[in-house]
Coordinates of C-alpha atoms and ligand atoms in Angstrom, one line a residue:
X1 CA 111.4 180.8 25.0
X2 CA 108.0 179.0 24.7
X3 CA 104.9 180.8 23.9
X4 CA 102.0 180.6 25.9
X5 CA 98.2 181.4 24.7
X6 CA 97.8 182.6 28.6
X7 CA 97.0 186.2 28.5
X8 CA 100.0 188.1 29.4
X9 CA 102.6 185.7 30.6
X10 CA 105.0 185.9 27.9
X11 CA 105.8 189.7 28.9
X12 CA 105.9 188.6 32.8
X13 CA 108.7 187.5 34.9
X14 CA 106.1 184.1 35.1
X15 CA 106.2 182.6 31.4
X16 CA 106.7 178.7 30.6
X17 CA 110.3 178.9 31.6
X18 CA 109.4 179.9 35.0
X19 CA 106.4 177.9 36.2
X20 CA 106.4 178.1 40.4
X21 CA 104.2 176.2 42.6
X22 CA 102.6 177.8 45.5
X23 CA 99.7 177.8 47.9
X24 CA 96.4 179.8 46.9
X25 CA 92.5 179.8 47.9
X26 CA 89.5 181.6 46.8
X27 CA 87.0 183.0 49.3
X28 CA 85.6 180.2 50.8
X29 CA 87.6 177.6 49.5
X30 CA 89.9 175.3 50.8
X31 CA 93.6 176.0 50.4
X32 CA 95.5 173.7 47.4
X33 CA 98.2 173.9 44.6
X34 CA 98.7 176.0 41.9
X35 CA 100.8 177.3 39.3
X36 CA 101.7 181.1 38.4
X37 CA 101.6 181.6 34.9
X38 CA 101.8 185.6 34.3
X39 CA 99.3 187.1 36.4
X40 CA 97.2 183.8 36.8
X41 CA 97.5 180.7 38.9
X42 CA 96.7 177.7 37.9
X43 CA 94.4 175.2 39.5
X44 CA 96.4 171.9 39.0
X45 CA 94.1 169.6 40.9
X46 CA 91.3 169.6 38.1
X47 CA 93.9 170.1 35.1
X48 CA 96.0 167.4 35.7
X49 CA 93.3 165.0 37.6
X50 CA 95.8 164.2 40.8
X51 CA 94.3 164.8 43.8
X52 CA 98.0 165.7 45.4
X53 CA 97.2 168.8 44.3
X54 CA 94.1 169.5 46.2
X55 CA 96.9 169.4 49.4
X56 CA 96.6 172.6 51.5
X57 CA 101.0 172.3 51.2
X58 CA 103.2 171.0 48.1
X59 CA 104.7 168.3 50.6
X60 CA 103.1 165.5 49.2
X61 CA 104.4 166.3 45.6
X62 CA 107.7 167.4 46.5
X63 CA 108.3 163.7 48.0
X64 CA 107.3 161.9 44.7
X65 CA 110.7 163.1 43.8
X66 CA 112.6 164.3 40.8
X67 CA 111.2 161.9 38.0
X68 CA 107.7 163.4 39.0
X69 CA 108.3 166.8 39.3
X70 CA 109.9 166.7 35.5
X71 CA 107.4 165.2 34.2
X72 CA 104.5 167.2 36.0
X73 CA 106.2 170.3 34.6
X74 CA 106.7 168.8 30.7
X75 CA 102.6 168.5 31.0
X76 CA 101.9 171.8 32.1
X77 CA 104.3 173.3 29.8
X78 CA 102.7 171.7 26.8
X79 CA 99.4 172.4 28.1
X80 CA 100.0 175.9 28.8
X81 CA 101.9 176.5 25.1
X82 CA 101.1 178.9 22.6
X83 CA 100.7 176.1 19.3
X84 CA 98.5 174.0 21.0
X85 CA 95.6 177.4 21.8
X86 CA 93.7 177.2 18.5
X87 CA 93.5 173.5 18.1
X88 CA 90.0 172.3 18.0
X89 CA 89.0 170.6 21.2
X90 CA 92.4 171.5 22.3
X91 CA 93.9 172.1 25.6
X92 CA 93.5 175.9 26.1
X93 CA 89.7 175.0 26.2
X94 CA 90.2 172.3 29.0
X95 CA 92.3 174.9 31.0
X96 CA 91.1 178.3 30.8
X97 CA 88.5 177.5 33.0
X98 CA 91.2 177.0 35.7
X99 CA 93.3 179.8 35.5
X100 CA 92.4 182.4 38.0
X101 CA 93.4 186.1 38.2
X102 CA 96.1 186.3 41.5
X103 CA 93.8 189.3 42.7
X104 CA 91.2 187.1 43.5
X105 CA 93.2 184.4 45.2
X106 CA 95.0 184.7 48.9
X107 CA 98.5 182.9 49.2
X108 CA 99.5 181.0 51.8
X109 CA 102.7 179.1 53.3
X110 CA 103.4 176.8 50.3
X111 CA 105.2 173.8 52.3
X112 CA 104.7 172.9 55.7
X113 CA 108.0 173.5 57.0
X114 CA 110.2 170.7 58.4
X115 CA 113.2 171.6 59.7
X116 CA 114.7 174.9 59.0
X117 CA 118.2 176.0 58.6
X118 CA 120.3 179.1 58.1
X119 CA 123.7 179.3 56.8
X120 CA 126.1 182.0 56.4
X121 CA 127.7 182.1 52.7
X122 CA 128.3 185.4 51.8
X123 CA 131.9 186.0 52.5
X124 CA 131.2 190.0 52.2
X125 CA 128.2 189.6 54.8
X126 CA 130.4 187.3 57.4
X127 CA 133.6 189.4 57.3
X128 CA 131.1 192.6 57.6
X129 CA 129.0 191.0 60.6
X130 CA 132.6 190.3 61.8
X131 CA 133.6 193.7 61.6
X132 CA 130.8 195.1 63.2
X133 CA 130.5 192.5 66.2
X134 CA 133.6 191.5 66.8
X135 CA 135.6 194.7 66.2
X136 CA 138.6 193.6 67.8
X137 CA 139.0 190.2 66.3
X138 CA 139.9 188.9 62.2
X139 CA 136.4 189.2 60.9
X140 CA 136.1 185.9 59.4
X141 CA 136.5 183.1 62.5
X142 CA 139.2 180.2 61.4
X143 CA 137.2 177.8 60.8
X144 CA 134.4 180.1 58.1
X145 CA 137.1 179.1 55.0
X146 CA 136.6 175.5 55.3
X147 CA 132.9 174.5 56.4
X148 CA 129.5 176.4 55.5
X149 CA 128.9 178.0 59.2
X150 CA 125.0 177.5 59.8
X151 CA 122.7 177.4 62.3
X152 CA 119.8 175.7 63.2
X153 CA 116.2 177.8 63.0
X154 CA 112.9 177.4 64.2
X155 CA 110.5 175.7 61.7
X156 CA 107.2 176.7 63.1
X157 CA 107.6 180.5 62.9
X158 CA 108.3 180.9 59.2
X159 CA 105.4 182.1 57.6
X160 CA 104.2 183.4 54.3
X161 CA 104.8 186.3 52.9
X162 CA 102.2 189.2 53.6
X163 CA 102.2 188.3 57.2
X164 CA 102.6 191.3 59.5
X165 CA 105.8 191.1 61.6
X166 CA 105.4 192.0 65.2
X167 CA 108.3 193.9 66.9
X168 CA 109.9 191.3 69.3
X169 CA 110.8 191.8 73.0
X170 CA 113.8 190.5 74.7
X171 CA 116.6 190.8 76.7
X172 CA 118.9 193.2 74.8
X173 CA 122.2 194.9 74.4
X174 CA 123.3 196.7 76.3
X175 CA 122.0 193.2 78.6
X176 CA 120.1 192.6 80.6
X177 CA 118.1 195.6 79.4
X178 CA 114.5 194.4 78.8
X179 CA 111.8 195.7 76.0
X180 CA 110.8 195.5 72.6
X181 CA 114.2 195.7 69.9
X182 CA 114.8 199.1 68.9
X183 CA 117.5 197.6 65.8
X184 CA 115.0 195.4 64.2
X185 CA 116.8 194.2 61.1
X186 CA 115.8 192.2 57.4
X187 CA 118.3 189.6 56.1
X188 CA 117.4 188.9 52.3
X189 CA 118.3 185.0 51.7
X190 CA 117.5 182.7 49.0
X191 CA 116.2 179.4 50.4
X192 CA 116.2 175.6 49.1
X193 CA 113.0 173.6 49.5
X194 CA 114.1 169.6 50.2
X195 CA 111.8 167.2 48.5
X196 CA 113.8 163.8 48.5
X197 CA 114.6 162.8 51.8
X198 CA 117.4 160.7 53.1
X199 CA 118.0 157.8 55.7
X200 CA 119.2 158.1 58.9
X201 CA 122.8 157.6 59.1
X202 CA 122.7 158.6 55.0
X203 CA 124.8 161.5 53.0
X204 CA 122.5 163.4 50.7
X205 CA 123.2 162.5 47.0
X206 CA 123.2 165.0 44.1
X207 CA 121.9 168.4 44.9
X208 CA 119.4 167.9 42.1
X209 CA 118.2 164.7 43.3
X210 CA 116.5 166.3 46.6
X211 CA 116.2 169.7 45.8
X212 CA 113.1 170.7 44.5
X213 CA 113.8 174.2 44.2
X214 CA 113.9 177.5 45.7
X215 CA 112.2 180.9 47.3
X216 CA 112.7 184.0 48.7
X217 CA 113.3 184.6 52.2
X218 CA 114.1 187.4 55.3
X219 CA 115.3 186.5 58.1
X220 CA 113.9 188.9 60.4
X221 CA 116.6 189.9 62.9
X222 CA 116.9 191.9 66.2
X223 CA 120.2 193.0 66.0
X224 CA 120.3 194.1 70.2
X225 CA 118.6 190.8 71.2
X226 CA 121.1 189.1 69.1
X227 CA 124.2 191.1 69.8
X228 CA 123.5 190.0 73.6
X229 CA 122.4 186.5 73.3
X230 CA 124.8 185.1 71.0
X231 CA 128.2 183.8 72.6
X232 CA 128.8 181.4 72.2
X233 CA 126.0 179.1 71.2
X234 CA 124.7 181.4 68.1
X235 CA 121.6 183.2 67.4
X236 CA 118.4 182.1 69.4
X237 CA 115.9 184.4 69.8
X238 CA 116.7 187.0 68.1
X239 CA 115.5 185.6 64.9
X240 CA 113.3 183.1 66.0
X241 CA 110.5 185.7 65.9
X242 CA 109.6 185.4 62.1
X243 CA 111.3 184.4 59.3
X244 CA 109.2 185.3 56.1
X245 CA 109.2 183.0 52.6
X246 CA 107.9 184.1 49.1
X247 CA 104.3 182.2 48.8
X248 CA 106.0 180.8 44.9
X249 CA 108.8 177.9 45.1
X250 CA 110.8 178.0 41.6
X251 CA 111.8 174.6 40.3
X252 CA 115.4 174.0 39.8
X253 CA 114.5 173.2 36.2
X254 CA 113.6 177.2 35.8
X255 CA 116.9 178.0 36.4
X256 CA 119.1 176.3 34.2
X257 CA 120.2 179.5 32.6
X258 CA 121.2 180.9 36.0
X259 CA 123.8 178.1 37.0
X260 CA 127.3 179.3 37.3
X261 CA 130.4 178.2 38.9
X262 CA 130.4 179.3 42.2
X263 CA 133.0 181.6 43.4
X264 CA 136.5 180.4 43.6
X265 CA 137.7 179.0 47.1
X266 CA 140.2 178.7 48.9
X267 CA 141.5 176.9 50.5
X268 CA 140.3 173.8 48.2
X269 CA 137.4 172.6 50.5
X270 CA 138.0 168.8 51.9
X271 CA 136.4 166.0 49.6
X272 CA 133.1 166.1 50.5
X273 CA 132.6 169.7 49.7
X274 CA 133.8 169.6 46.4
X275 CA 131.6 171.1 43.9
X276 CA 130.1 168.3 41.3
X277 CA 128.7 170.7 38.8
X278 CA 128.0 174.2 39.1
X279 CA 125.2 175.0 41.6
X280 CA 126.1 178.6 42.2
X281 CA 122.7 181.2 40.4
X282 CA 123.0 184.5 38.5
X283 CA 120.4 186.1 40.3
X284 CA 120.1 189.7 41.0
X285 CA 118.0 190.6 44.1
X286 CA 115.8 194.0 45.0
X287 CA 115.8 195.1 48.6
X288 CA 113.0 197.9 49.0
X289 CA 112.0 199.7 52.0
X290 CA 108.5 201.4 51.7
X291 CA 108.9 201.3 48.2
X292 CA 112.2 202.7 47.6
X293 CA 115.1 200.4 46.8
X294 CA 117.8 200.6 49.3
X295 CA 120.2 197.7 47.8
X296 CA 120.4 195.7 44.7
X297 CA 123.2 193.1 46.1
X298 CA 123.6 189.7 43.7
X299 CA 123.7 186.2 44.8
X300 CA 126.5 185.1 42.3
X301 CA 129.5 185.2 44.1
X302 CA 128.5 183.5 47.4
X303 CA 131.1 181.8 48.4
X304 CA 129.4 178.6 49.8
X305 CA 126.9 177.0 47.1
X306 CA 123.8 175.0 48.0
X307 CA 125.4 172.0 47.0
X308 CA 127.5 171.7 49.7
X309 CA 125.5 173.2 52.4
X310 CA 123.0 170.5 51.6
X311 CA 126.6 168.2 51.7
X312 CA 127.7 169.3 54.9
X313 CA 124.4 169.1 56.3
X314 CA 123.9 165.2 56.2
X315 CA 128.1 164.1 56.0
X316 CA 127.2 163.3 60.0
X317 CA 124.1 160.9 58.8
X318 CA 121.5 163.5 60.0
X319 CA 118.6 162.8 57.9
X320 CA 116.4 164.8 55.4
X321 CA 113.1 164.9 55.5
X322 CA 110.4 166.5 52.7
X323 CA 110.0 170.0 53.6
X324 CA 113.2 170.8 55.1
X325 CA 114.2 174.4 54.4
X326 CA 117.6 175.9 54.1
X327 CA 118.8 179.5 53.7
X328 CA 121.9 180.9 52.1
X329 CA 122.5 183.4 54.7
X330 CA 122.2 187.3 53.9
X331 CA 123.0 187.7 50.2
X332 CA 125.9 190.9 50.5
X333 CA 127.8 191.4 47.6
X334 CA 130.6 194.0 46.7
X335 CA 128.9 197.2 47.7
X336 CA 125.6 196.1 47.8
X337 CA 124.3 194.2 50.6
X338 CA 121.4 192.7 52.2
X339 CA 120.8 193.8 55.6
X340 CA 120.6 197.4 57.4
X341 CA 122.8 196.9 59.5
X342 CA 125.9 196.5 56.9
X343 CA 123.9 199.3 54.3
X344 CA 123.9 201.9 57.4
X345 CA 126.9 200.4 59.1
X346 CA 125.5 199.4 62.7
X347 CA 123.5 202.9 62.3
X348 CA 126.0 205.2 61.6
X349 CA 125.0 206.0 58.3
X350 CA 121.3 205.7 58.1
X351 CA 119.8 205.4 55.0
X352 CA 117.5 208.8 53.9
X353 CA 114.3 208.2 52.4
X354 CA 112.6 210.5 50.0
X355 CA 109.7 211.8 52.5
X356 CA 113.0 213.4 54.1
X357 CA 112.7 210.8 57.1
X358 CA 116.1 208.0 57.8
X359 CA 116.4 204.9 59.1
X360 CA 118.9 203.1 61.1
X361 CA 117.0 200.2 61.5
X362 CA 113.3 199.5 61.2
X363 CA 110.3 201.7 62.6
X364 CA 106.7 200.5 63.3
X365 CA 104.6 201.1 59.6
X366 CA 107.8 200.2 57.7
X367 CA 107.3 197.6 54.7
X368 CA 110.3 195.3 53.4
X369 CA 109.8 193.9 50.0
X370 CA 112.6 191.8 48.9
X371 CA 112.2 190.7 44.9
X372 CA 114.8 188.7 42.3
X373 CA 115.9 188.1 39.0
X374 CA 117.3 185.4 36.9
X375 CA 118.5 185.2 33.6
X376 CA 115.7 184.7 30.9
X377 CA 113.1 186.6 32.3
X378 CA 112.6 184.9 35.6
X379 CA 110.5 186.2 38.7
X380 CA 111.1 184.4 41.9
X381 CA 108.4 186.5 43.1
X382 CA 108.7 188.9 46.0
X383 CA 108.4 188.4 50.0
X384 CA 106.9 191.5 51.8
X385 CA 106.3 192.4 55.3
X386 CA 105.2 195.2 57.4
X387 CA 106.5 195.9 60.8
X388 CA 103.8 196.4 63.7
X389 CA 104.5 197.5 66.9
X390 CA 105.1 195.4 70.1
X391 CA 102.8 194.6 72.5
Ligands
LIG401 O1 128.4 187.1 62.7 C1 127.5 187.1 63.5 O2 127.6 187.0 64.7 C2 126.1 187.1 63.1 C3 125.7 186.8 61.8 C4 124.3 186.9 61.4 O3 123.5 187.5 62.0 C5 124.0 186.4 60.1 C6 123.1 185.2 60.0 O4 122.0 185.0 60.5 C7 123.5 184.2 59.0 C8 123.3 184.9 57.7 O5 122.2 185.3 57.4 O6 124.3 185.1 56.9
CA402 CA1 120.2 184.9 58.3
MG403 MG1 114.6 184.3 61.3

């Protein structure tokens, strides 16, 4: 690990290792890029004199591409270590004046989202959804082996964490009953922020090459909207309400020490799928609701990796653009999962909290707070949201 001389950060889940970019403003102030380091964020604009920093979004420097993003993070790292602090006229004096405390800043929606997409990866979440809404069918559909299922989402409504979450309306089960969703829902996904785009009529390259890294994200789902809505096109509005992101994107380059293989498949994927080096991440997610941790489910044995989602994607020549977001899919993992409706099984076994109340599903007042963990003391920061009622 590399020291830093900023107050705290080595202790934190946010020490040089980590290093996310995000979205913050002061009082007043116009919205731009920084840097978490510990309990700080760092005003790159005036550090690193590049006014692509002073963007209200990270757009602008996620499109410089992979070259840029190395070599933006090699500066701060040195500028931020530990052996340069004492130097005379050396960087921590430049600096310091541009760290600011997080409790005095306000985060906001880090990238201006392009086009959003959700897949479906966990094989323990699919065969459970399958079991649950297709009881009398094989829980996994023929065709879930040999393609990452996904869907297309809607861009505009994903918003930053902290944003309250308004109960939707809709037609729901059992249809065409309308009113607001009485099995509101959280899906706890790790998303993948595109910064290189491609061509029309283009296959993406490398994984590396156009992803500039990743965030935490729920996908907010009415489960009786959905349940209704669904055949055979796929979810619509029933999670098109909200879908919420962690204000802090974590470069690829932070998680080196979390790479692992990726489940074994099988069948053998066709050609195009085939895994080029080992995309799957050791992380280790926190689902807590109002406070108390209801699941702990890991993201390590997904079956589908984020290489070949982002594969599959563009093999028909749709393009990429800079900003493009795509999920995993709920992260479920043997015994541990990351939705209500699998951790209460559709609502048969609700989940008891300690002020002696349960929950099925979600009521008005109720917070989700979804956190992570990688290997080597790495925060991916947390994505929160409180339900209100509907109008
Ligand atoms: O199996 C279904 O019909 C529904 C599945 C989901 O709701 C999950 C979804 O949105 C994709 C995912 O998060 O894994
Ligand atoms: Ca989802
Ligand atoms: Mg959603």
């Amino acid at each position: 690990m590399t020291r830093s001389w900023v107050p705290g950060a080595d202790e934190s889940l946010f020490g040089l290792d980590n290093l996310p970019y995000g979205v913050f403003s002061r009082p007043g102030e116009a919205p731009r890029v920084g840097v978490r380091v510990g309990d700080h964020v760092l005003d790159l604009a005036p550090v690193l004199h590049d006014e692509v920093f002073a963007s209200p979004t990270l757009n602008a420097f996620l499109a410089r591409g992979r070259t840029a993003w190395r070599e933006t993070r090699a500066r701060l790292r040195t500028l931020l270590a530990a052996d340069r602090a004492d130097e005379a006229g050396g960087d921590r004096a430049v600096v310091e004046p541009h760290l600011i405390p997080l409790d005095q800043v306000t985060m906001h929606l880090p990238v201006e989202v392009a086009d959003y997409v959700d897949f479906y990866a966990s094989l323990e979440h699919a065969s459970n959804l399958g079991r649950i809404f297709r009881p009398d069918e094989e829980p996994l559909k023929p065709n879930w082996r040999h393609l990452p299922v996904g869907y297309h989402g809607r861009a505009g409504t994903v918003v930053v964490s902290g944003t309250p979450v308004r109960r939707p309306c809709g037609q729901r089960m059992p249809g065409p009953s309308f009113g607001p969703s009485a099995r509101l829902d959280i899906e706890a996904e790790l998303a993948f922020v595109v910064g290189t785009p491609t061509r029309p009529g283009e296959r993406a390259g490398a994984f590396e090459d156009h992803v500039f890294g990743v965030t935490l994200l729920n996908d907010w789902s009415a489960r009786d909207i959905q349940a209704w809505e669904y055949v055979p096109l796929g979810p619509f509005l029933g999670k098109s309400f909200a879908t919420s992101i962690s204000p802090w994107i974590t470069p690829l380059d932070a998680l080196e020490h979390a790479r692992v293989a990726g489940r074994e498949q099988d069948p053998v994927p066709l050609d195009y799928l085939r895994r080029q080096s080992p995309w799957g991440l050791d992380l280790t997610l926190r689902v807590e609701l109002n406070g108390e941790t209801i699941s702990t489910p890991s993201y390590r044995d997904m079956y589908w990796t984020p290489d070949q989602m982002l594969a599959h994607m563009t093999v028909n020549g749709a393009s990429l653009r800079t900003g493009d977001l795509y999920a995993s899919g709920t992260i479920s993992s043997e015994g541990a999962f990351g939705s209500l409706i699998e951790v209460t099984w559709n609502g048969a076994e609700p989940v008891k909290l300690t002020d002696g109340t349960t929950r099925a599903f979600l009521e008005d007042g109720d917070t989700v707070t979804i956190t992570a963990t990688a290997p080597g003391g790495i925060g991916l920061g947390e994505v929160t949201g409180r339900i209100t009622s509907a109008t």
